[in-house]
Coordinates of C-alpha atoms and ligand atoms in Angstrom, one line a residue:
X447 CA 3.6 -9.3 0.3
X448 CA 3.4 -11.7 -2.9
X449 CA 1.8 -11.0 -5.2
X450 CA 0.1 -13.7 -7.4
X451 CA -1.0 -14.1 -11.2
X452 CA -2.8 -16.4 -13.7
X453 CA -4.9 -17.2 -16.8
X454 CA -7.3 -19.0 -18.4
X455 CA -7.4 -18.5 -22.1
X456 CA -6.9 -19.7 -25.7
X457 CA -3.8 -18.8 -25.8
X458 CA 0.1 -19.8 -24.0
X459 CA -0.4 -19.6 -20.3
X460 CA 2.7 -17.8 -20.2
X461 CA 4.5 -14.5 -21.0
X462 CA 1.0 -13.6 -19.8
X463 CA 2.4 -14.8 -16.0
X464 CA 5.7 -13.6 -16.9
X465 CA 4.4 -10.1 -18.2
X466 CA 2.0 -9.5 -14.2
X467 CA 4.5 -10.9 -11.8
X468 CA 7.5 -8.3 -13.2
X469 CA 4.5 -5.9 -12.4
X470 CA 3.8 -7.2 -8.9
X471 CA 7.0 -7.2 -8.0
X472 CA 7.1 -4.5 -6.0
X473 CA 5.4 -6.6 -3.8
X474 CA 8.2 -9.7 -3.1
X475 CA 11.0 -10.6 -5.6
X476 CA 12.5 -12.9 -2.8
X477 CA 11.8 -16.1 -5.6
X478 CA 9.3 -16.5 -7.8
X479 CA 7.2 -19.1 -10.3
X480 CA 5.2 -20.2 -12.3
X481 CA 2.5 -23.8 -12.4
X482 CA 1.0 -24.5 -16.3
X483 CA -1.9 -26.7 -17.2
X484 CA 0.2 -28.8 -19.6
X485 CA -1.8 -32.3 -21.8
X486 CA -2.5 -34.2 -18.5
X487 CA 0.6 -32.9 -16.3
X488 CA 0.8 -30.0 -14.4
X489 CA 4.7 -27.8 -15.3
X490 CA 6.1 -26.7 -12.3
X491 CA 9.5 -23.7 -12.3
X492 CA 10.8 -21.7 -10.0
X493 CA 13.5 -20.0 -8.5
X494 CA 14.9 -18.2 -6.0
X495 CA 15.6 -14.5 -6.9
X496 CA 13.7 -11.9 -9.3
X497 CA 10.8 -13.0 -12.1
X498 CA 13.6 -12.1 -14.5
X499 CA 16.0 -15.6 -12.9
X500 CA 12.4 -17.0 -13.2
X501 CA 11.6 -16.9 -17.3
X502 CA 15.6 -17.4 -17.8
X503 CA 14.8 -21.0 -17.0
X504 CA 15.5 -23.9 -19.4
X505 CA 12.7 -25.2 -20.9
X506 CA 11.1 -21.9 -19.6
X507 CA 9.4 -20.8 -23.5
X508 CA 8.9 -25.2 -24.2
X509 CA 5.3 -24.1 -22.0
X510 CA 2.3 -24.2 -24.3
X511 CA -0.5 -24.9 -21.2
X512 CA -3.5 -22.0 -22.4
X513 CA -3.7 -22.1 -18.6
X514 CA -1.7 -21.3 -15.3
X515 CA -1.0 -20.0 -12.0
X516 CA 2.0 -18.1 -11.3
X517 CA 3.8 -16.6 -7.5
X518 CA 6.3 -14.2 -6.3
X519 CA 7.4 -14.2 -3.2
X520 CA 8.6 -12.1 0.0
X521 CA 9.1 -14.7 2.3
X522 CA 7.3 -14.9 5.5
X523 CA 7.8 -18.5 7.0
X524 CA 10.9 -20.4 5.1
X525 CA 14.3 -18.3 3.8
X526 CA 13.9 -17.5 0.3
X527 CA 15.6 -20.6 -1.6
X528 CA 14.2 -22.0 -4.7
X529 CA 12.9 -25.2 -2.4
X530 CA 10.9 -22.6 -0.4
X531 CA 9.3 -21.0 -3.4
X532 CA 5.4 -21.0 -5.1
X533 CA 4.2 -22.6 -6.0
X534 CA 3.5 -25.9 -4.4
X535 CA 1.8 -29.5 -4.7
X536 CA 0.6 -31.7 -2.8
X537 CA 3.0 -35.4 -3.0
X538 CA 1.1 -37.3 -5.4
X539 CA 1.6 -33.6 -8.3
X540 CA -2.6 -33.8 -8.0
X541 CA -2.6 -30.1 -7.1
X542 CA -0.9 -27.0 -7.9
X543 CA -1.3 -23.9 -5.2
X544 CA 0.5 -20.4 -4.8
X545 CA -0.5 -18.4 -2.0
X546 CA -0.1 -14.9 -0.3
X547 CA -0.9 -14.2 3.6
X548 CA 0.3 -15.9 6.0
X549 CA -1.1 -19.4 7.1
X550 CA -1.3 -19.0 11.6
X551 CA -2.5 -22.5 12.8
X552 CA 0.0 -24.1 9.3
X553 CA 2.1 -26.1 11.8
X554 CA -0.8 -28.4 13.5
X555 CA -2.4 -28.9 10.0
X556 CA 0.7 -30.4 8.8
X557 CA 1.2 -32.6 11.7
X558 CA -2.4 -33.7 10.7
X559 CA -1.3 -33.6 7.2
X560 CA 1.8 -36.3 8.4
X561 CA 0.3 -38.7 11.1
X562 CA -1.5 -39.6 7.5
X563 CA 1.7 -39.7 5.5
X564 CA 2.0 -36.9 3.4
X565 CA 5.4 -35.8 2.9
X566 CA 6.8 -31.1 2.2
X567 CA 9.9 -30.3 0.5
X568 CA 9.5 -26.7 2.5
X569 CA 9.5 -25.3 5.4
X570 CA 6.7 -23.0 4.0
X571 CA 3.2 -22.4 5.2
X572 CA 1.8 -22.8 2.1
X573 CA 2.7 -25.5 1.3
X574 CA 0.1 -27.0 3.5
X575 CA -2.5 -26.3 1.5
X576 CA -2.5 -28.3 -1.7
X577 CA -1.3 -32.1 0.5
X578 CA -5.0 -30.7 2.1
X579 CA -6.2 -30.2 -0.4
X580 CA -5.9 -34.0 -1.7
X581 CA -6.8 -34.9 1.5
X582 CA -10.3 -33.7 0.6
X583 CA -10.1 -34.4 -2.8
X584 CA -9.6 -38.6 -2.0
X585 CA -12.4 -38.8 0.7
X586 CA -15.2 -37.3 -1.8
X587 CA -16.3 -40.4 -3.7
X588 CA -19.0 -38.0 -5.8
X589 CA -17.1 -37.8 -8.7
X590 CA -18.9 -35.3 -10.5
X591 CA -17.4 -32.0 -11.7
X592 CA -18.2 -29.4 -8.2
X593 CA -15.4 -32.6 -6.3
X594 CA -12.6 -30.6 -7.0
X595 CA -14.6 -26.9 -5.5
X596 CA -15.8 -28.8 -3.0
X597 CA -12.0 -29.5 -2.1
X598 CA -10.5 -26.7 -1.9
X599 CA -14.4 -24.6 0.0
X600 CA -12.6 -27.5 2.6
X601 CA -9.5 -26.8 2.8
X602 CA -10.7 -23.1 3.1
X603 CA -12.7 -23.4 6.1
X604 CA -9.6 -25.0 7.9
X605 CA -7.5 -22.6 7.1
X606 CA -6.6 -19.6 9.9
X607 CA -5.2 -16.8 8.6
X608 CA -4.8 -14.4 5.4
X609 CA -4.7 -16.1 2.1
X610 CA -4.8 -15.3 -1.7
X611 CA -5.3 -18.8 -3.6
X612 CA -4.6 -19.6 -7.6
X613 CA -5.1 -24.0 -7.5
X614 CA -4.9 -25.7 -10.9
X615 CA -5.9 -29.6 -10.7
X616 CA -4.9 -32.3 -13.1
X617 CA -7.7 -33.2 -13.5
X618 CA -9.8 -30.7 -13.8
X619 CA -7.6 -29.2 -16.6
X620 CA -10.3 -26.4 -17.4
X621 CA -11.1 -24.9 -14.4
X622 CA -8.5 -22.4 -11.9
X623 CA -10.3 -21.8 -8.2
X624 CA -9.6 -19.3 -6.0
X625 CA -10.2 -18.2 -3.0
X626 CA -9.1 -15.2 -0.8
X627 CA -9.8 -13.6 2.6
X628 CA -8.1 -11.3 4.3
X629 CA -5.9 -11.0 1.9
X630 CA -6.6 -8.8 -2.7
X631 CA -7.5 -10.6 -4.9
X632 CA -9.0 -9.9 -8.0
X633 CA -10.9 -11.6 -11.4
X634 CA -10.0 -9.2 -14.7
X635 CA -12.7 -11.0 -17.4
X636 CA -11.7 -11.3 -21.3
X637 CA -12.8 -12.6 -24.9
X638 CA -13.2 -16.5 -24.1
X639 CA -10.4 -15.8 -21.2
X640 CA -9.6 -15.2 -17.4
X641 CA -7.0 -13.5 -15.6
X642 CA -7.1 -13.3 -11.6
X643 CA -4.5 -11.2 -10.1
X644 CA -3.0 -9.7 -6.7
X645 CA -4.0 -6.5 -7.8
X646 CA -5.4 -4.4 -10.3
X647 CA -2.6 -2.9 -12.6
X648 CA -1.3 -6.6 -12.8
X649 CA -3.5 -7.6 -15.2
X650 CA -4.8 -4.0 -16.4
X651 CA -3.2 -3.9 -19.9
X652 CA -5.6 -7.1 -21.0
X653 CA -8.4 -5.8 -19.6
X654 CA -10.8 -2.7 -17.9
X655 CA -13.2 -5.2 -16.3
X656 CA -12.8 -7.2 -12.6
X657 CA -14.4 -8.2 -10.5
X658 CA -13.1 -7.5 -6.7
X659 CA -13.3 -10.5 -4.8
X660 CA -14.7 -10.8 -1.3
X661 CA -13.7 -12.5 1.9
X662 CA -14.7 -16.2 2.0
X663 CA -15.3 -16.9 -2.1
X664 CA -14.3 -19.0 -3.3
X665 CA -13.8 -19.2 -6.7
X666 CA -14.4 -21.5 -10.5
X667 CA -12.3 -19.3 -13.2
X668 CA -12.9 -21.2 -16.5
X669 CA -12.3 -19.3 -19.7
X670 CA -15.7 -18.2 -21.2
X671 CA -17.8 -18.6 -17.6
X672 CA -17.2 -17.2 -13.6
X673 CA -18.8 -19.4 -11.4
X674 CA -18.9 -17.6 -7.9
X675 CA -19.8 -19.3 -4.7
X676 CA -19.5 -18.3 -0.4
X677 CA -17.5 -20.0 2.2
X678 CA -21.1 -22.9 1.6
X679 CA -20.9 -23.2 -2.0
X680 CA -23.6 -21.0 -2.6
X681 CA -24.1 -19.8 -5.6
X682 CA -23.0 -15.4 -6.0
X683 CA -24.4 -13.1 -8.1
X684 CA -21.4 -10.5 -7.7
X685 CA -21.2 -7.3 -10.7
X686 CA -18.6 -6.8 -12.4
X687 CA -16.3 -2.8 -12.9
X688 CA -15.3 -0.9 -15.2
X689 CA -11.4 0.2 -13.8
X690 CA -10.8 3.9 -16.0
X691 CA -6.8 3.6 -15.1
X692 CA -5.2 3.4 -18.3
X693 CA -2.6 1.5 -18.3
X694 CA -0.3 3.5 -19.1
X695 CA -0.6 5.0 -15.9
X696 CA 0.6 2.3 -14.8
X697 CA 3.8 2.3 -16.2
X698 CA 6.9 4.8 -15.8
X699 CA 5.8 7.1 -19.1
X700 CA 9.2 8.2 -19.3
X701 CA 10.9 7.9 -16.4
X702 CA 14.0 6.5 -15.3
X703 CA 11.7 4.8 -12.1
X704 CA 8.3 5.4 -10.4
X705 CA 9.4 6.9 -7.9
X706 CA 10.8 9.9 -9.4
X707 CA 6.6 9.4 -11.9
X708 CA 5.0 8.9 -9.2
X709 CA 6.5 12.0 -7.6
X710 CA 6.0 14.6 -10.3
X711 CA 2.7 13.2 -11.0
X712 CA 1.5 15.1 -7.8
X713 CA 0.1 18.1 -9.5
X714 CA -1.9 15.7 -11.5
X715 CA -2.9 13.6 -8.1
X716 CA -3.4 16.4 -6.5
X717 CA -5.6 17.5 -8.8
X718 CA -7.4 14.9 -9.2
X719 CA -7.9 14.5 -5.6
X720 CA -9.4 17.5 -5.0
X721 CA -11.4 17.0 -8.0
X722 CA -15.2 17.1 -7.3
X723 CA -15.3 18.0 -3.7
X724 CA -13.4 21.3 -3.2
X725 CA -15.0 24.1 -6.4
X726 CA -14.5 28.0 -5.5
X727 CA -16.4 28.6 -2.8
X728 CA -19.3 26.1 -2.6
X729 CA -19.5 23.6 0.3
X730 CA -17.0 20.8 0.1
X731 CA -19.2 17.3 -2.1
X732 CA -18.8 14.4 0.3
X733 CA -22.2 12.2 -0.9
X734 CA -20.4 8.9 -0.1
X735 CA -20.0 9.9 3.2
X736 CA -23.1 10.8 5.9
X737 CA -22.8 11.9 9.0
X738 CA -25.1 14.8 9.9
X739 CA -25.1 17.7 12.1
X740 CA -26.2 16.0 15.5
X741 CA -23.2 12.3 15.2
X742 CA -20.3 15.1 14.0
X743 CA -21.7 16.9 17.1
X744 CA -21.7 14.0 19.5
X745 CA -17.9 12.5 18.5
X746 CA -15.7 13.4 21.2
X747 CA -12.6 12.3 19.6
X748 CA -11.6 11.4 16.6
X749 CA -8.7 8.7 15.9
X750 CA -5.9 9.0 13.3
X751 CA -5.3 5.8 12.4
X752 CA -2.0 4.5 10.5
X753 CA 0.8 3.2 8.9
X754 CA 4.7 4.4 7.7
X755 CA 4.5 7.4 6.1
X756 CA -0.2 7.2 5.9
X757 CA 1.1 7.6 9.7
X758 CA 3.0 10.5 8.8
X759 CA -0.1 12.0 6.6
X760 CA -2.3 11.3 9.8
X761 CA 0.1 13.6 11.8
X762 CA 0.9 16.5 9.2
X763 CA -4.1 17.3 8.9
X764 CA -4.1 16.3 12.4
X765 CA -4.0 20.4 13.3
X766 CA -6.0 21.7 11.2
X767 CA -8.9 18.8 12.1
X768 CA -8.4 19.7 15.8
X769 CA -8.9 23.0 14.5
X770 CA -11.9 23.5 12.5
X771 CA -13.6 20.9 14.0
X772 CA -12.9 22.0 17.7
X773 CA -12.4 18.1 18.6
X774 CA -9.3 16.5 20.2
X775 CA -7.7 14.8 17.9
X776 CA -4.7 11.3 18.9
X777 CA -3.1 10.0 15.5
X778 CA -2.1 6.2 16.6
X779 CA 0.0 3.8 14.9
X780 CA -2.5 1.0 13.6
X781 CA 0.0 -1.8 15.3
X782 CA -0.1 -0.3 17.9
X783 CA -3.0 1.2 18.5
X784 CA -4.8 -2.1 18.4
X785 CA -2.6 -3.8 21.5
X786 CA -3.5 -0.6 23.2
X787 CA -7.0 -2.0 24.4
X788 CA -8.1 2.3 23.3
X789 CA -10.7 4.3 24.6
X790 CA -13.1 3.8 21.7
X791 CA -17.7 3.8 22.5
X792 CA -20.4 5.0 20.1
X793 CA -18.4 8.8 20.6
X794 CA -15.9 7.8 19.1
X795 CA -14.8 8.6 15.6
X796 CA -11.5 6.1 13.7
X797 CA -10.1 7.8 10.7
X798 CA -8.3 4.6 8.9
X799 CA -5.4 5.8 6.3
X800 CA -4.1 3.6 4.0
X801 CA -2.8 3.9 0.2
X802 CA -3.7 -0.1 -0.3
X803 CA -6.1 -0.9 2.2
X804 CA -4.2 -4.3 2.5
X805 CA -2.0 -3.8 5.4
X806 CA -2.9 -6.3 8.0
X807 CA -2.7 -3.6 10.8
X808 CA -4.5 -0.8 10.7
X809 CA -7.1 -3.2 9.4
X810 CA -7.1 -5.4 12.6
X811 CA -7.9 -2.1 14.4
X812 CA -10.4 -0.3 12.4
X813 CA -11.8 -4.1 13.2
X814 CA -11.0 -4.2 16.8
X815 CA -12.6 -0.4 16.9
X816 CA -16.3 -0.9 14.7
X817 CA -16.4 -4.5 17.6
X818 CA -16.5 -1.5 20.3
X819 CA -18.9 0.5 18.9
X820 CA -16.9 3.7 16.5
X821 CA -18.1 5.2 12.9
X822 CA -15.1 4.4 11.1
X823 CA -13.6 5.9 7.5
X824 CA -11.3 4.2 5.7
X825 CA -9.2 6.1 3.2
X826 CA -7.8 4.3 0.9
X827 CA -6.1 4.6 -2.7
X828 CA -7.1 1.1 -4.1
X829 CA -10.5 0.5 -5.6
X830 CA -11.8 -2.0 -3.7
X831 CA -9.2 -2.8 -1.5
X832 CA -9.8 -5.2 1.7
X833 CA -9.9 -2.1 3.7
X834 CA -13.4 -0.3 1.7
X835 CA -15.2 -3.5 2.4
X836 CA -14.5 -3.0 6.6
X837 CA -15.0 0.8 7.2
X838 CA -19.0 2.2 7.1
X839 CA -17.6 4.5 4.5
X840 CA -14.6 4.6 2.3
X841 CA -12.9 7.6 0.4
X842 CA -10.8 7.5 -2.4
X843 CA -7.4 10.0 -3.1
X844 CA -8.2 8.5 -6.7
X845 CA -3.7 9.1 -6.7
X846 CA -3.5 6.6 -9.6
X847 CA -1.8 2.8 -9.2
X848 CA 1.2 4.1 -6.7
X849 CA 3.8 1.6 -7.4
X850 CA 7.3 2.7 -5.6
X851 CA 7.2 1.2 -2.7
X852 CA 8.2 4.6 -1.4
X853 CA 5.3 6.3 -0.9
X854 CA 4.8 9.8 -2.3
X855 CA 1.9 10.6 -4.5
X856 CA 0.1 9.4 -1.9
X857 CA 1.0 11.0 1.1
X858 CA 0.3 14.7 -0.6
X859 CA -3.0 12.8 -1.5
X860 CA -4.3 11.3 2.0
X861 CA -3.5 15.0 3.5
X862 CA -5.4 16.9 0.6
X863 CA -7.8 14.2 1.7
X864 CA -8.3 14.6 4.8
X865 CA -8.1 19.1 4.7
X866 CA -10.8 18.6 2.7
X867 CA -13.1 16.5 4.8
X868 CA -11.8 18.1 8.2
X869 CA -13.6 21.7 5.7
X870 CA -16.3 19.0 5.0
X871 CA -16.9 18.5 9.3
X872 CA -16.7 21.9 9.8
X873 CA -19.5 23.5 7.1
X874 CA -22.1 20.4 8.7
X875 CA -20.8 21.8 12.3
X876 CA -21.3 25.4 12.3
X877 CA -17.9 25.8 14.0
X878 CA -14.9 27.8 12.6
X879 CA -14.8 31.2 11.0
X880 CA -15.8 30.7 7.1
X881 CA -12.6 33.5 6.8
X882 CA -10.6 30.5 7.3
X883 CA -12.5 27.9 6.5
X884 CA -12.5 30.2 3.4
X885 CA -8.4 31.1 2.5
X886 CA -8.1 27.1 3.5
X887 CA -9.8 26.1 0.1
X888 CA -8.8 28.6 -2.1
X889 CA -5.6 28.0 -1.3
X890 CA -5.6 24.5 -1.6
X891 CA -7.3 25.0 -5.4
X892 CA -3.7 26.8 -6.4
X893 CA -2.1 23.4 -4.8
X894 CA -1.5 22.2 -8.2
X895 CA 0.3 24.9 -9.8
X896 CA 2.4 25.7 -6.4
X897 CA 3.2 22.0 -6.9
X898 CA 4.4 22.5 -10.2
X899 CA 6.0 25.7 -9.2
X900 CA 8.5 22.9 -6.4
X901 CA 8.8 20.3 -9.3
X902 CA 10.0 23.0 -11.5
X903 CA 13.3 23.9 -9.8
X904 CA 14.7 21.0 -8.4
X905 CA 18.3 21.0 -9.8
X906 CA 19.4 22.5 -5.9
X907 CA 18.1 19.7 -4.2
X908 CA 20.0 17.1 -6.8
X909 CA 22.9 19.0 -6.7
X910 CA 23.4 19.0 -2.3
X911 CA 22.6 15.2 -2.0
X912 CA 25.1 14.2 -4.6
X913 CA 27.2 16.8 -2.0
X914 CA 25.9 14.1 0.7
X915 CA 25.3 11.2 -0.4
X916 CA 27.5 9.2 1.4
X917 CA 27.0 10.1 4.6
X918 CA 26.6 7.8 7.0
X919 CA 24.0 9.9 9.7
X920 CA 21.2 12.7 9.0
X921 CA 19.0 14.8 10.4
X922 CA 15.5 16.9 10.2
X923 CA 14.3 19.5 12.3
X924 CA 10.5 21.7 12.5
X925 CA 8.4 22.8 15.0
X926 CA 4.6 21.7 14.0
X927 CA 4.0 21.3 11.0
X928 CA 7.8 21.2 9.6
X929 CA 8.3 18.7 12.6
X930 CA 5.7 15.4 10.9
X931 CA 7.1 16.3 7.1
X932 CA 10.1 16.8 8.8
X933 CA 9.7 13.0 9.9
X934 CA 8.0 12.0 6.8
X935 CA 11.6 13.3 4.8
X936 CA 12.9 11.1 7.3
X937 CA 11.2 7.6 6.5
X938 CA 11.7 8.2 3.2
X939 CA 15.1 8.7 3.2
X940 CA 16.3 5.4 5.1
X941 CA 14.5 3.8 3.5
X942 CA 15.5 4.0 0.3
X943 CA 19.0 5.2 1.5
X944 CA 19.6 2.8 3.1
X945 CA 21.4 5.8 5.7
X946 CA 20.4 5.9 8.7
X947 CA 18.8 9.1 9.7
X948 CA 16.1 10.8 12.4
X949 CA 13.5 13.5 12.2
X950 CA 13.5 15.4 16.1
X951 CA 11.2 18.4 17.2
X952 CA 13.2 21.1 16.5
X953 CA 12.1 22.3 20.6
X954 CA 14.1 18.4 21.5
X955 CA 18.1 18.8 21.0
X956 CA 18.2 20.5 23.8
X957 CA 17.1 17.4 25.7
X958 CA 19.1 15.1 24.2
X959 CA 19.8 14.6 20.3
X960 CA 22.4 17.9 19.8
X961 CA 24.9 15.5 21.9
X962 CA 24.7 14.1 17.7
X963 CA 25.8 16.5 16.1
X964 CA 29.3 17.0 15.2
X965 CA 32.0 19.2 12.5
X966 CA 30.5 17.7 8.5
X967 CA 27.0 16.2 10.5
X968 CA 24.3 16.6 7.8
X969 CA 21.4 18.3 9.6
X970 CA 18.1 20.0 7.0
X971 CA 16.0 22.2 9.0
X972 CA 11.9 23.1 7.5
X973 CA 11.2 26.3 8.6
X974 CA 7.5 27.7 6.8
X975 CA 5.6 27.9 10.5
X976 CA 3.9 31.4 11.6
X977 CA 4.6 31.5 14.3
X978 CA 7.3 28.8 15.3
X979 CA 9.2 29.8 12.3
X980 CA 12.3 32.1 14.5
X981 CA 12.6 29.8 17.0
X982 CA 13.0 26.7 15.0
X983 CA 16.5 29.3 12.8
X984 CA 17.8 29.6 16.2
X985 CA 18.2 26.1 16.6
X986 CA 19.0 25.7 13.1
X987 CA 22.1 28.1 14.9
X988 CA 22.4 25.8 17.7
X989 CA 24.1 22.4 15.3
X990 CA 25.8 25.1 12.3
X991 CA 28.3 26.7 15.1
X992 CA 28.6 22.7 15.3
X993 CA 29.2 21.9 12.7
X994 CA 26.9 20.6 10.8
X995 CA 26.1 20.9 7.2
X996 CA 22.2 21.9 6.7
X997 CA 20.5 22.2 4.2
X998 CA 17.2 24.5 4.8
X999 CA 13.6 24.0 3.4
X1000 CA 11.4 27.4 3.4
X1001 CA 8.8 29.6 2.3
X1002 CA 10.0 32.3 3.8
X1003 CA 13.2 34.9 3.3
X1004 CA 15.6 34.1 5.5
X1005 CA 17.8 36.3 7.3
X1006 CA 21.6 35.1 5.8
X1007 CA 21.8 31.6 7.9
X1008 CA 25.0 30.6 7.3
X1009 CA 22.7 27.9 5.6
X1010 CA 25.1 25.4 2.6
X1011 CA 21.5 25.2 0.7
X1012 CA 18.2 27.5 1.9
X1013 CA 14.9 25.6 -1.1
X1014 CA 13.1 28.7 -1.1
X1015 CA 9.2 26.7 -2.2
X1016 CA 6.4 29.1 -2.1
X1017 CA 3.5 29.9 0.5
X1018 CA 0.8 28.9 0.7
X1019 CA -1.8 28.6 4.2
X1020 CA 0.0 27.2 7.3
X1021 CA -2.2 24.8 8.0
X1022 CA -1.7 22.5 4.3
X1023 CA 2.0 23.6 4.3
X1024 CA 2.9 19.9 4.7
X1025 CA 1.1 19.3 0.6
X1026 CA 4.4 20.8 -1.0
X1027 CA 7.1 21.3 1.3
X1028 CA 7.7 17.5 1.6
X1029 CA 8.4 17.4 -1.7
X1030 CA 12.4 18.6 -2.1
X1031 CA 13.0 16.5 0.6
X1032 CA 11.3 13.2 -1.5
X1033 CA 14.0 14.5 -4.9
X1034 CA 16.0 15.1 -1.3
X1035 CA 16.2 11.1 -0.5
X1036 CA 14.7 10.5 -4.4
X1037 CA 18.6 12.3 -5.9
X1038 CA 21.0 9.9 -2.6
X1039 CA 19.6 6.9 -3.8
X1040 CA 20.3 7.5 -7.3
X1041 CA 23.9 8.7 -6.8
X1042 CA 23.7 5.3 -5.0
X1043 CA 23.5 3.2 -7.4
X1044 CA 20.6 1.7 -6.0
X1045 CA 17.2 0.9 -6.5
X1046 CA 15.1 3.3 -5.7
X1047 CA 11.4 1.2 -6.7
X1048 CA 12.2 -1.6 -4.9
X1049 CA 14.4 -1.0 -1.5
X1050 CA 15.6 -3.9 0.3
X1051 CA 14.1 -5.8 2.5
X1052 CA 10.4 -4.3 2.0
X1053 CA 7.2 -4.5 0.0
X1054 CA 4.2 -2.3 -1.3
X1055 CA 2.0 -3.7 0.5
X1056 CA 2.3 -4.7 4.5
X1057 CA -0.1 -7.1 4.7
X1058 CA 0.8 -9.8 7.3
X1059 CA 1.3 -8.1 11.6
Ligands
LIG1809 C1 6.2 4.9 2.3 O1 7.4 5.2 2.4 C2 6.4 2.9 2.9 N1 6.6 2.4 1.7 C3 5.6 2.1 4.7 O2 5.6 3.2 5.6 C4 4.2 2.3 4.2 O3 3.5 4.6 3.9 C5 2.9 1.5 5.4 O4 3.3 0.2 4.8 C6 1.3 1.7 5.4 O5 1.1 1.5 3.9 P1 -0.3 2.4 3.4 O6 -0.6 3.4 3.2 O7 -0.2 0.8 2.2 O8 -1.1 1.1 4.6

């Protein structure tokens, strides 16, 4: 939920840290702060609000230290304020700490520390960490070069919950110590300098060589060497990974907002998700998943588990999985799944969908299903994310960095990858009509071109958005896959425009929701299902007769139905229509939000990655 960044090298740390924070603001922007190792002391500057408030502070440009840590916050414990912002120092100002995560036993630790005479300035869970480090450090009378390391490692053993921390010690000015559990942390290594961050895009412009930390690891980061240890301080070796993203791909490429850039990247991201996995009429290639026909024939249930948009991707692909693989599929919300004691055994295949790979509820649900004997597959967009280290198998969407909080290209890549996975299973199981499989494959290969066509005809969407941006309620209707898209379109609209919105299975209108329809209200109808469309058309007519304004997204030639606006999209196979249908509605939400003058990339109250429950 927060973003942390660190640097140690030969350059001034402050500009590098500030630049990293600006790239991490999507993870939270209630407050921010920076500590650098100055001559014989640790500076600590922080303020409420966005990073721009931090680098406006008096004296920030006087920081000359060549190592430091920094933090941008999404408040979990303690309201957004200067005293609650990170970094936090111990009472003696010997240590400075930035932290991403939640320390669940912080109150207990705080009580122990207060009994020992420590005092606290903030109401955060994090402030216990520097004081705990100081307590262990003071007790350790072995004044060797590892005293700082031991104090941090002992502290980590006391922490329950999740943490990614960076620690400075004024008595060890040549090293930054970092550690993680259940919160992401990466180290980028350069020439006589090293970088630390919550995620890769924050420091990608400086290096392509990364170390991905695992839970429980503690690391000494010097400018010219990095020492990795496990939680018992046994040295471990780690391979460096070269990240192929280029730095600019994390920038806006000339678009006004990350969200618009990412919407327009979808022809490419879908093409790259398909990538080498699908060639004309050849078997879908998932070399990274080794599931046999015997195992798949033993599977009697598939769960698709996720949150938010990722869960909507599961809803959209469920019919295809069931139709092709002949296996019952249940789509579940991770925060519900993990607490309702789901029936899971070794005949259950659980597929977890997570763009960030860091969503706490999704990871917790995955751990639960593993404990109960299920095989687990993670679908993530972030290489080396936490979820990839928990799942039996991980397949990546290769959509490239998704920076906007509102997920767009990740959704279409997730649905594309899930469709390929369903085809892969169906080919192994040999349980589906080959002509159907070939038809879907051919249409998947045509998707990038068809997505481009949709993106070249956006004027009418923008015009209609400008007519309705002042509305207080907008409803979305659909049946089958169109209903799954209605749910996603409604989430997009509400999370960035703050307009109240709901999505209904069109057949449900008469069971209550139609009472909401009154003169002038806006209703969006999604009509692509070849079988169910006539019924949806009837439902739309019911709202029109009650005075609704209507926007229709369809791949069909509808008779004149008194619609206010009809957006025509190319046809594709009905089982993957959601990949095209969703795009005009992503733009609909985007244009409305821009018309309202809101920040489309960083909506209020939200963060890109929900790494806490
Ligand atoms: C999507 O627009 C939202 N930002 C949110 O619902 C998101 O999809 C959800 O938090 C899941 O995130 P994940 O895919 O990274 O797990």
